[in-house]
Amino acid sequence: MPEVKIKRLTPDAVLPFRGSKGAAAWDITALDVKLNVVQTQGGARQPRAWWITTGLAVEIPEGYCMKIYARSGLGTANFLRPSNCVAIIDSDYRGEIKLRMIADEGGLAIEPKAGMVIAQAVIEKVEPVTWTEVDELSETDRGDNGFGSTTPAETDPTPTADSTPADDSTATVSQEPAPIDVPVTSQDAPAESSDAEPAEETKTTTTTKKTTSK
């Protein structure tokens, strides 16, 4: 069993723990939460991203890495997840473990707070490989077929005569909502960690969604 050395950078930091005897991942607790992005839509301000510090630094054994994933409950119900989907802590990194969490649209409203179990971490073995450049690759029955080629859809999307309008006069008009301007403001971020974080900046971005009629 590999030994992972861990250091509290502050007495309030919570060491990783497992929620059950058979849990594969170790729960990670937020020490400090700083709002990073607020989205404004229709006059309402909706938090969308946060910087999370843990107050922990680790020494991963050589040949291993730590991968940090979203918690299943926060990810499925609240759409809250690491912004880079999976955060990787390398064996030679000695800084504080930090995360940038984002809330995707459609989830139940929740804001991460200090003391909340915010993510889960797994220690994984890294297999060394040698890359060999070649002119040709071996052939297989599948070849370059991808994107669902091994499990084709059960239904045929091709429209039938019954489902196709006879002319434009009977066609159903499909219309998207009117354009909405969504300014997004990025606030200050904490110091740089193992994953590169953006430089300090404040900006406003406006996204417009076009209305299309068929």
Coordinates of N, CA and C in Angstrom, one line a residue:
M1 N 0.9 -1.2 0.0 CA 0.0 0.0 0.0 C 0.9 1.2 0.0
P2 N 0.7 2.1 -1.0 CA 1.6 3.3 -1.0 C 1.2 4.3 0.1
E3 N 2.3 5.0 0.6 CA 2.1 6.0 1.7 C 2.1 7.4 1.0
V4 N 1.1 8.1 1.4 CA 1.0 9.5 0.9 C 1.2 10.4 2.1
K5 N 2.2 11.3 2.1 CA 2.5 12.2 3.1 C 1.6 13.4 2.9
I6 N 1.0 13.9 4.0 CA 0.1 15.1 3.9 C 0.4 16.1 5.0
K7 N 0.3 17.4 4.6 CA 0.7 18.4 5.6 C -0.5 19.4 5.7
R8 N -0.9 19.8 6.9 CA -1.8 20.8 7.1 C -1.1 22.2 7.1
L9 N -1.6 23.1 6.2 CA -1.0 24.4 6.1 C -1.6 25.3 7.1
T10 N -2.7 24.9 7.7 CA -3.4 25.7 8.7 C -4.1 24.7 9.7
P11 N -4.2 25.0 11.0 CA -4.8 24.0 11.9 C -6.2 23.7 11.5
D12 N -6.9 24.6 10.8 CA -8.3 24.3 10.5 C -8.5 23.4 9.4
A13 N -7.5 23.0 8.6 CA -7.6 22.2 7.5 C -8.1 20.8 7.9
V14 N -9.0 20.2 7.1 CA -9.5 18.9 7.4 C -8.9 17.8 6.5
L15 N -8.3 16.8 7.2 CA -7.7 15.7 6.4 C -8.7 14.9 5.6
P16 N -8.3 14.4 4.5 CA -9.2 13.6 3.6 C -9.7 12.4 4.4
F17 N -10.9 12.0 4.2 CA -11.5 10.8 4.9 C -12.4 10.1 3.9
R18 N -12.7 8.8 4.2 CA -13.6 8.0 3.4 C -14.9 7.9 4.1
G19 N -16.0 8.1 3.3 CA -17.3 8.1 3.8 C -17.8 6.7 4.2
S20 N -17.2 5.6 3.7 CA -17.6 4.3 4.1 C -16.4 3.4 3.9
K21 N -16.5 2.2 4.4 CA -15.4 1.2 4.4 C -15.0 0.9 3.0
G22 N -16.0 0.8 2.1 CA -15.7 0.4 0.7 C -15.5 1.5 -0.2
A23 N -15.5 2.8 0.3 CA -15.4 3.9 -0.6 C -14.1 4.0 -1.3
A24 N -14.1 4.2 -2.6 CA -12.8 4.2 -3.4 C -12.1 5.6 -3.3
A25 N -12.9 6.6 -3.0 CA -12.3 8.0 -3.0 C -12.3 8.5 -1.6
W26 N -11.5 9.5 -1.4 CA -11.3 10.2 -0.1 C -12.0 11.6 -0.3
D27 N -12.8 11.9 0.7 CA -13.6 13.2 0.6 C -12.6 14.4 0.9
I28 N -12.8 15.4 0.2 CA -12.0 16.7 0.3 C -12.9 17.8 0.8
T29 N -12.5 18.4 1.9 CA -13.3 19.5 2.5 C -12.8 20.9 2.2
A30 N -13.7 21.8 1.9 CA -13.3 23.2 1.6 C -12.9 23.9 2.9
L31 N -11.7 24.6 2.8 CA -11.3 25.4 3.9 C -11.8 26.8 3.8
D32 N -11.6 27.4 2.6 CA -12.0 28.8 2.3 C -12.6 28.8 0.9
V33 N -13.7 29.6 0.7 CA -14.4 29.7 -0.6 C -14.4 31.2 -1.0
K34 N -14.0 31.4 -2.2 CA -14.0 32.8 -2.8 C -14.7 32.8 -4.1
L35 N -15.8 33.7 -4.2 CA -16.6 33.8 -5.4 C -15.7 34.3 -6.5
N36 N -15.8 33.6 -7.7 CA -15.0 34.0 -8.8 C -15.7 34.6 -10.0
V37 N -16.9 34.0 -10.3 CA -17.7 34.5 -11.4 C -19.2 34.6 -11.0
V38 N -19.8 35.7 -11.3 CA -21.2 36.0 -11.1 C -21.9 36.2 -12.5
Q39 N -22.9 35.5 -12.8 CA -23.6 35.7 -14.0 C -24.9 36.4 -13.8
T40 N -25.2 37.5 -14.5 CA -26.4 38.3 -14.4 C -27.3 38.0 -15.6
Q41 N -28.5 37.6 -15.3 CA -29.5 37.3 -16.3 C -30.9 37.8 -15.9
G42 N -31.5 38.7 -16.7 CA -32.8 39.1 -16.3 C -32.9 39.8 -15.0
G43 N -31.8 40.5 -14.6 CA -31.8 41.3 -13.4 C -31.4 40.4 -12.2
A44 N -31.3 39.1 -12.3 CA -30.9 38.2 -11.2 C -29.4 37.9 -11.3
R45 N -28.7 37.9 -10.1 CA -27.3 37.6 -10.1 C -27.2 36.1 -9.7
Q46 N -26.5 35.3 -10.5 CA -26.4 33.9 -10.2 C -24.9 33.5 -10.1
P47 N -24.4 33.1 -8.9 CA -23.0 32.7 -8.7 C -22.8 31.5 -9.7
R48 N -21.6 31.5 -10.3 CA -21.3 30.4 -11.3 C -20.0 29.8 -11.0
A49 N -19.0 30.4 -10.3 CA -17.7 29.8 -10.1 C -17.1 30.3 -8.8
W50 N -16.3 29.4 -8.2 CA -15.7 29.7 -6.9 C -14.2 29.1 -6.9
W51 N -13.3 29.8 -6.2 CA -12.0 29.3 -5.9 C -12.1 28.6 -4.5
I52 N -11.7 27.4 -4.4 CA -11.7 26.6 -3.2 C -10.3 26.3 -2.7
T53 N -10.0 26.6 -1.5 CA -8.7 26.2 -0.9 C -9.0 25.1 0.1
T54 N -8.0 24.2 0.3 CA -8.2 23.1 1.2 C -7.3 23.2 2.5
G55 N -6.2 24.0 2.4 CA -5.2 24.1 3.5 C -4.4 22.8 3.6
L56 N -4.3 22.1 2.5 CA -3.6 20.8 2.5 C -2.5 20.8 1.4
A57 N -1.4 20.2 1.7 CA -0.4 19.9 0.7 C 0.0 18.5 0.8
V58 N 0.3 17.8 -0.3 CA 0.6 16.4 -0.2 C 1.9 16.0 -0.9
E59 N 2.5 14.9 -0.6 CA 3.6 14.3 -1.3 C 3.2 13.0 -1.8
I60 N 2.9 12.9 -3.1 CA 2.4 11.7 -3.7 C 3.6 10.9 -4.1
P61 N 3.6 9.6 -3.8 CA 4.8 8.7 -4.2 C 5.1 8.8 -5.7
E62 N 6.3 8.7 -6.0 CA 6.7 8.6 -7.4 C 6.0 7.4 -8.1
G63 N 5.5 7.6 -9.3 CA 4.7 6.6 -10.0 C 3.2 6.6 -9.7
Y64 N 2.8 7.6 -8.9 CA 1.4 7.8 -8.6 C 1.0 9.2 -8.9
C65 N -0.3 9.5 -8.9 CA -0.9 10.8 -8.9 C -2.2 10.8 -8.2
M66 N -2.6 12.0 -7.8 CA -3.9 12.2 -7.2 C -4.9 12.8 -8.2
K67 N -6.1 12.2 -8.4 CA -7.1 12.8 -9.2 C -8.3 13.2 -8.4
I68 N -8.7 14.4 -8.6 CA -9.8 15.0 -7.8 C -11.1 15.1 -8.7
Y69 N -12.2 14.4 -8.3 CA -13.4 14.4 -9.1 C -14.5 15.1 -8.3
A70 N -15.6 15.4 -9.1 CA -16.8 16.0 -8.4 C -17.4 14.9 -7.5
R71 N -18.1 15.4 -6.5 CA -18.9 14.4 -5.7 C -20.1 14.1 -6.4
S72 N -20.6 12.8 -6.3 CA -21.7 12.3 -7.1 C -23.0 13.1 -6.8
G73 N -23.2 13.5 -5.5 CA -24.4 14.2 -5.2 C -24.4 15.6 -5.7
L74 N -23.3 16.3 -5.5 CA -23.2 17.7 -6.0 C -23.2 17.8 -7.5
G75 N -22.6 16.8 -8.1 CA -22.5 16.8 -9.6 C -23.8 16.5 -10.3
T76 N -24.6 15.5 -9.7 CA -25.8 15.1 -10.4 C -27.0 16.1 -10.0
A77 N -27.1 16.5 -8.8 CA -28.3 17.3 -8.4 C -28.0 18.8 -8.6
N78 N -26.8 19.2 -8.3 CA -26.5 20.6 -8.3 C -25.6 21.0 -9.5
F79 N -25.1 20.1 -10.3 CA -24.3 20.4 -11.4 C -23.0 21.1 -11.0
L80 N -22.5 20.8 -9.8 CA -21.3 21.5 -9.3 C -20.2 20.6 -9.4
R81 N -19.1 21.1 -10.1 CA -18.0 20.2 -10.5 C -16.7 21.0 -10.6
P82 N -15.5 20.4 -10.6 CA -14.3 21.1 -10.9 C -14.4 21.6 -12.3
S83 N -13.9 22.8 -12.5 CA -14.0 23.5 -13.8 C -13.2 22.7 -14.9
N84 N -12.1 22.0 -14.5 CA -11.3 21.2 -15.4 C -11.8 19.8 -15.4
C85 N -13.0 19.5 -14.9 CA -13.6 18.2 -14.8 C -12.8 17.2 -13.9
V86 N -11.6 17.0 -14.1 CA -10.7 16.2 -13.2 C -9.4 16.9 -13.0
A87 N -9.2 17.2 -11.7 CA -7.9 17.9 -11.3 C -6.9 16.8 -11.0
I88 N -5.7 17.0 -11.5 CA -4.6 16.1 -11.4 C -3.5 16.7 -10.5
I89 N -3.1 16.0 -9.4 CA -2.0 16.5 -8.6 C -0.8 15.6 -8.9
D90 N 0.3 16.1 -9.4 CA 1.4 15.3 -9.8 C 2.3 15.0 -8.5
S91 N 3.1 14.0 -8.7 CA 3.9 13.5 -7.5 C 5.0 14.5 -7.1
D92 N 5.4 15.4 -8.0 CA 6.4 16.4 -7.6 C 5.8 17.8 -7.2
Y93 N 4.5 17.9 -7.1 CA 3.9 19.2 -6.7 C 3.8 19.2 -5.2
R94 N 4.2 20.3 -4.6 CA 4.2 20.5 -3.1 C 3.4 21.6 -2.6
G95 N 2.7 22.3 -3.5 CA 1.8 23.4 -3.1 C 0.5 23.0 -2.5
E96 N -0.3 24.0 -2.2 CA -1.6 23.7 -1.6 C -2.6 23.2 -2.7
I97 N -3.4 22.2 -2.3 CA -4.4 21.7 -3.2 C -5.6 22.7 -3.3
K98 N -5.8 23.2 -4.5 CA -6.9 24.2 -4.7 C -7.7 23.7 -5.9
L99 N -9.0 24.2 -5.9 CA -9.9 23.8 -6.9 C -10.7 25.1 -7.4
R100 N -11.0 25.1 -8.6 CA -12.0 26.0 -9.1 C -13.3 25.3 -9.5
M101 N -14.3 25.5 -8.7 CA -15.6 24.8 -8.9 C -16.5 25.7 -9.7
I102 N -17.3 25.1 -10.6 CA -18.3 25.8 -11.4 C -19.7 25.1 -11.3
A103 N -20.7 25.9 -11.4 CA -22.1 25.4 -11.4 C -22.7 25.5 -12.8
D104 N -22.9 24.4 -13.4 CA -23.6 24.4 -14.7 C -25.0 24.8 -14.6
E105 N -25.6 25.4 -15.6 CA -27.0 25.8 -15.6 C -27.9 24.6 -15.6
G106 N -29.0 24.7 -14.8 CA -30.0 23.6 -14.7 C -29.9 22.8 -13.4
G107 N -28.9 23.0 -12.6 CA -28.8 22.3 -11.4 C -29.5 23.0 -10.2
L108 N -29.8 22.3 -9.1 CA -30.4 22.9 -8.0 C -29.4 23.9 -7.4
A109 N -29.9 25.1 -7.1 CA -29.1 26.2 -6.6 C -28.4 25.8 -5.3
I110 N -27.1 25.9 -5.3 CA -26.3 25.7 -4.1 C -25.0 26.5 -4.2
E111 N -24.5 27.0 -3.1 CA -23.2 27.7 -3.1 C -22.2 26.9 -2.2
P112 N -21.0 26.6 -2.6 CA -20.1 25.9 -1.7 C -19.7 26.8 -0.6
K113 N -19.5 26.2 0.6 CA -19.1 27.0 1.8 C -18.0 26.3 2.5
A114 N -17.3 27.1 3.3 CA -16.2 26.5 4.1 C -16.8 25.4 5.0
G115 N -16.0 24.3 5.1 CA -16.5 23.1 5.9 C -17.3 22.1 5.1
M116 N -17.7 22.4 3.8 CA -18.4 21.5 3.0 C -17.5 20.5 2.3
V117 N -17.9 19.3 2.3 CA -17.2 18.3 1.5 C -17.4 18.6 0.0
I118 N -16.4 19.0 -0.7 CA -16.6 19.7 -2.0 C -16.2 18.8 -3.1
A119 N -15.4 17.8 -2.9 CA -14.9 16.9 -4.0 C -14.4 15.6 -3.4
Q120 N -13.9 14.7 -4.2 CA -13.4 13.4 -3.8 C -12.1 13.1 -4.6
A121 N -11.1 12.5 -3.9 CA -9.8 12.3 -4.5 C -9.5 10.8 -4.5
V122 N -8.8 10.4 -5.5 CA -8.3 9.0 -5.7 C -6.8 9.0 -6.0
I123 N -6.1 8.1 -5.4 CA -4.7 8.0 -5.7 C -4.6 6.9 -6.8
E124 N -4.0 7.2 -7.9 CA -3.9 6.3 -9.0 C -2.5 6.0 -9.4
K125 N -2.2 4.8 -9.9 CA -0.9 4.5 -10.4 C -0.7 5.0 -11.8
V126 N 0.4 5.5 -12.1 CA 0.7 6.1 -13.4 C 1.7 5.1 -14.1
E127 N 1.3 4.5 -15.2 CA 2.1 3.5 -15.9 C 3.0 4.3 -16.9
P128 N 4.3 4.0 -16.8 CA 5.3 4.7 -17.7 C 5.2 4.0 -19.1
V129 N 5.3 4.8 -20.1 CA 5.2 4.2 -21.5 C 6.3 4.8 -22.3
T130 N 6.5 4.2 -23.5 CA 7.5 4.7 -24.4 C 6.7 5.0 -25.7
W131 N 6.9 6.2 -26.3 CA 6.2 6.6 -27.5 C 7.1 6.2 -28.7
T132 N 6.5 5.4 -29.6 CA 7.3 5.0 -30.8 C 6.5 5.6 -32.1
E133 N 7.2 6.4 -32.8 CA 6.6 7.0 -34.0 C 6.7 6.0 -35.1
V134 N 5.6 5.7 -35.9 CA 5.6 4.8 -37.0 C 4.9 5.4 -38.2
D135 N 5.1 4.8 -39.3 CA 4.5 5.3 -40.6 C 3.1 4.8 -40.7
E136 N 2.8 3.6 -40.2 CA 1.5 2.9 -40.3 C 1.1 2.3 -39.0
L137 N -0.2 2.2 -38.7 CA -0.7 1.5 -37.5 C -1.3 0.2 -38.0
S138 N -1.4 -0.8 -37.1 CA -2.0 -2.1 -37.4 C -3.5 -1.9 -37.7
E139 N -4.0 -2.7 -38.6 CA -5.4 -2.6 -39.0 C -6.3 -3.4 -38.1
T140 N -7.6 -2.9 -37.9 CA -8.6 -3.6 -37.1 C -9.9 -3.5 -37.9
D141 N -10.9 -4.3 -37.5 CA -12.2 -4.3 -38.1 C -12.9 -3.0 -37.9
R142 N -12.6 -2.3 -36.8 CA -13.3 -1.0 -36.6 C -12.6 0.1 -37.3
G143 N -11.3 0.1 -37.5 CA -10.6 1.1 -38.2 C -10.8 2.5 -37.5
D144 N -11.2 3.5 -38.3 CA -11.3 4.9 -37.8 C -12.8 5.2 -37.5
N145 N -13.7 4.2 -37.4 CA -15.1 4.5 -37.1 C -15.2 4.8 -35.6
G146 N -15.7 6.0 -35.3 CA -15.9 6.4 -33.9 C -17.2 7.1 -33.7
F147 N -17.4 7.8 -32.5 CA -18.6 8.5 -32.2 C -19.8 7.7 -32.3
G148 N -19.9 6.6 -31.5 CA -21.1 5.8 -31.5 C -21.2 4.7 -32.5
S149 N -20.1 4.5 -33.2 CA -20.1 3.5 -34.3 C -20.3 2.0 -33.7
T150 N -19.9 1.8 -32.5 CA -20.0 0.5 -31.9 C -21.4 0.2 -31.3
T151 N -22.1 1.3 -31.0 CA -23.5 1.2 -30.4 C -24.4 2.1 -31.1
P152 N -24.8 1.8 -32.4 CA -25.6 2.7 -33.1 C -27.0 3.0 -32.5
A153 N -27.6 4.1 -32.7 CA -28.9 4.5 -32.2 C -29.9 3.5 -32.6
E154 N -30.9 3.2 -31.7 CA -32.0 2.2 -32.0 C -33.0 2.8 -32.9
T155 N -33.2 4.1 -33.0 CA -34.2 4.7 -33.8 C -33.6 5.4 -35.0
D156 N -34.3 5.3 -36.1 CA -33.8 6.0 -37.4 C -34.3 7.4 -37.4
P157 N -33.4 8.4 -37.4 CA -33.8 9.8 -37.4 C -34.4 10.3 -38.7
T158 N -34.3 9.5 -39.7 CA -34.8 9.9 -41.0 C -36.3 10.1 -41.0
P159 N -36.8 11.3 -41.3 CA -38.3 11.6 -41.3 C -39.0 10.7 -42.3
T160 N -40.3 10.3 -41.9 CA -41.1 9.5 -42.7 C -42.1 10.4 -43.4
A161 N -42.9 9.8 -44.4 CA -43.9 10.6 -45.1 C -44.9 11.2 -44.2
D162 N -45.3 10.4 -43.2 CA -46.3 10.9 -42.2 C -45.9 12.0 -41.4
S163 N -44.6 12.1 -41.1 CA -44.0 13.1 -40.2 C -43.6 14.3 -40.9
T164 N -43.5 14.3 -42.2 CA -43.0 15.4 -43.0 C -44.2 16.3 -43.5
P165 N -44.2 17.6 -43.2 CA -45.3 18.4 -43.7 C -45.4 18.4 -45.2
A166 N -46.6 18.5 -45.8 CA -46.8 18.5 -47.2 C -46.2 19.8 -47.9
D167 N -46.3 20.9 -47.2 CA -45.8 22.2 -47.7 C -45.5 23.1 -46.6
D168 N -45.0 24.3 -46.9 CA -44.7 25.3 -45.9 C -45.9 25.7 -45.1
S169 N -47.1 25.7 -45.7 CA -48.3 26.2 -45.1 C -48.7 25.4 -43.9
T170 N -48.3 24.1 -43.8 CA -48.6 23.3 -42.7 C -47.5 23.0 -41.8
A171 N -46.3 23.6 -42.1 CA -45.1 23.3 -41.3 C -45.3 24.0 -39.9
T172 N -44.7 23.3 -38.9 CA -44.7 23.8 -37.5 C -43.6 24.8 -37.4
V173 N -43.8 26.0 -36.8 CA -42.8 27.0 -36.6 C -42.1 26.7 -35.3
S174 N -40.8 26.5 -35.4 CA -40.0 26.3 -34.2 C -39.2 27.6 -33.9
Q175 N -39.4 28.1 -32.7 CA -38.7 29.4 -32.4 C -38.0 29.3 -31.1
E176 N -36.8 29.8 -31.1 CA -36.0 29.8 -29.8 C -36.4 31.1 -29.1
P177 N -36.0 31.2 -27.8 CA -36.3 32.4 -27.0 C -35.6 33.6 -27.6
A178 N -36.1 34.8 -27.2 CA -35.5 36.0 -27.7 C -34.1 36.1 -27.1
P179 N -33.2 36.9 -27.8 CA -31.8 37.0 -27.4 C -31.8 37.6 -26.0
I180 N -30.8 37.0 -25.2 CA -30.6 37.5 -23.8 C -29.1 37.8 -23.7
D181 N -28.9 39.0 -23.2 CA -27.5 39.5 -22.9 C -27.1 39.0 -21.5
V182 N -26.0 38.2 -21.4 CA -25.5 37.7 -20.2 C -24.2 38.2 -19.8
P183 N -24.0 39.3 -19.1 CA -22.7 39.7 -18.7 C -22.1 38.9 -17.6
V184 N -20.8 38.5 -17.8 CA -20.2 37.7 -16.8 C -19.0 38.4 -16.3
T185 N -18.8 38.5 -15.0 CA -17.7 39.3 -14.4 C -16.8 38.3 -13.6
S186 N -15.5 38.4 -13.9 CA -14.5 37.5 -13.3 C -13.8 38.3 -12.2
Q187 N -13.9 37.8 -10.9 CA -13.3 38.5 -9.8 C -11.9 37.9 -9.6
D188 N -11.2 38.4 -8.5 CA -9.8 38.0 -8.3 C -9.8 36.6 -7.9
A189 N -8.6 35.9 -8.3 CA -8.4 34.5 -8.0 C -7.2 34.4 -7.1
P190 N -7.1 33.3 -6.2 CA -6.0 33.2 -5.3 C -4.7 32.8 -6.1
A191 N -3.7 32.7 -5.3 CA -2.4 32.4 -5.9 C -2.4 31.1 -6.7
E192 N -1.4 31.0 -7.6 CA -1.3 29.9 -8.5 C -1.1 28.6 -7.8
S193 N -1.7 27.5 -8.3 CA -1.5 26.1 -7.7 C -0.9 25.3 -8.8
S194 N -1.1 23.9 -8.7 CA -0.5 23.0 -9.6 C -1.1 23.1 -11.0
D195 N -2.4 23.3 -11.1 CA -3.0 23.6 -12.4 C -3.0 25.1 -12.6
A196 N -2.6 25.5 -13.8 CA -2.4 26.9 -14.1 C -3.8 27.6 -13.9
E197 N -3.8 28.8 -13.2 CA -5.0 29.5 -12.9 C -4.8 30.8 -13.7
P198 N -5.9 31.4 -14.1 CA -5.9 32.7 -14.9 C -5.3 33.8 -14.1
A199 N -4.6 34.8 -14.8 CA -4.1 35.9 -14.1 C -5.3 36.8 -13.6
E200 N -5.0 37.6 -12.6 CA -6.0 38.5 -12.0 C -6.6 39.4 -13.1
E201 N -7.9 39.4 -13.2 CA -8.5 40.3 -14.2 C -10.0 40.5 -13.9
T202 N -10.5 41.5 -14.4 CA -11.9 41.8 -14.3 C -12.5 42.1 -15.7
K203 N -13.4 41.3 -16.2 CA -13.9 41.5 -17.5 C -15.4 41.2 -17.6
T204 N -16.0 41.8 -18.6 CA -17.4 41.6 -18.8 C -17.6 41.0 -20.2
T205 N -18.3 39.9 -20.3 CA -18.6 39.3 -21.6 C -20.1 39.2 -21.8
T206 N -20.5 39.5 -23.0 CA -21.9 39.5 -23.3 C -22.1 38.5 -24.4
T207 N -23.1 37.5 -24.1 CA -23.4 36.5 -25.1 C -24.8 36.7 -25.6
T208 N -25.0 36.7 -26.9 CA -26.3 36.9 -27.4 C -26.8 35.6 -28.2
K209 N -27.9 35.1 -27.9 CA -28.5 33.9 -28.5 C -29.5 34.4 -29.6
K210 N -29.2 33.9 -30.9 CA -30.1 34.4 -32.0 C -31.4 33.6 -32.0
T211 N -32.4 34.3 -32.5 CA -33.7 33.6 -32.7 C -33.8 33.1 -34.1
T212 N -34.2 31.8 -34.2 CA -34.3 31.2 -35.5 C -35.7 30.7 -35.8
S213 N -36.2 30.9 -36.9 CA -37.5 30.3 -37.3 C -37.4 29.5 -38.5
K214 N -38.1 28.4 -38.5 CA -38.1 27.5 -39.6 C -39.4 27.6 -40.4

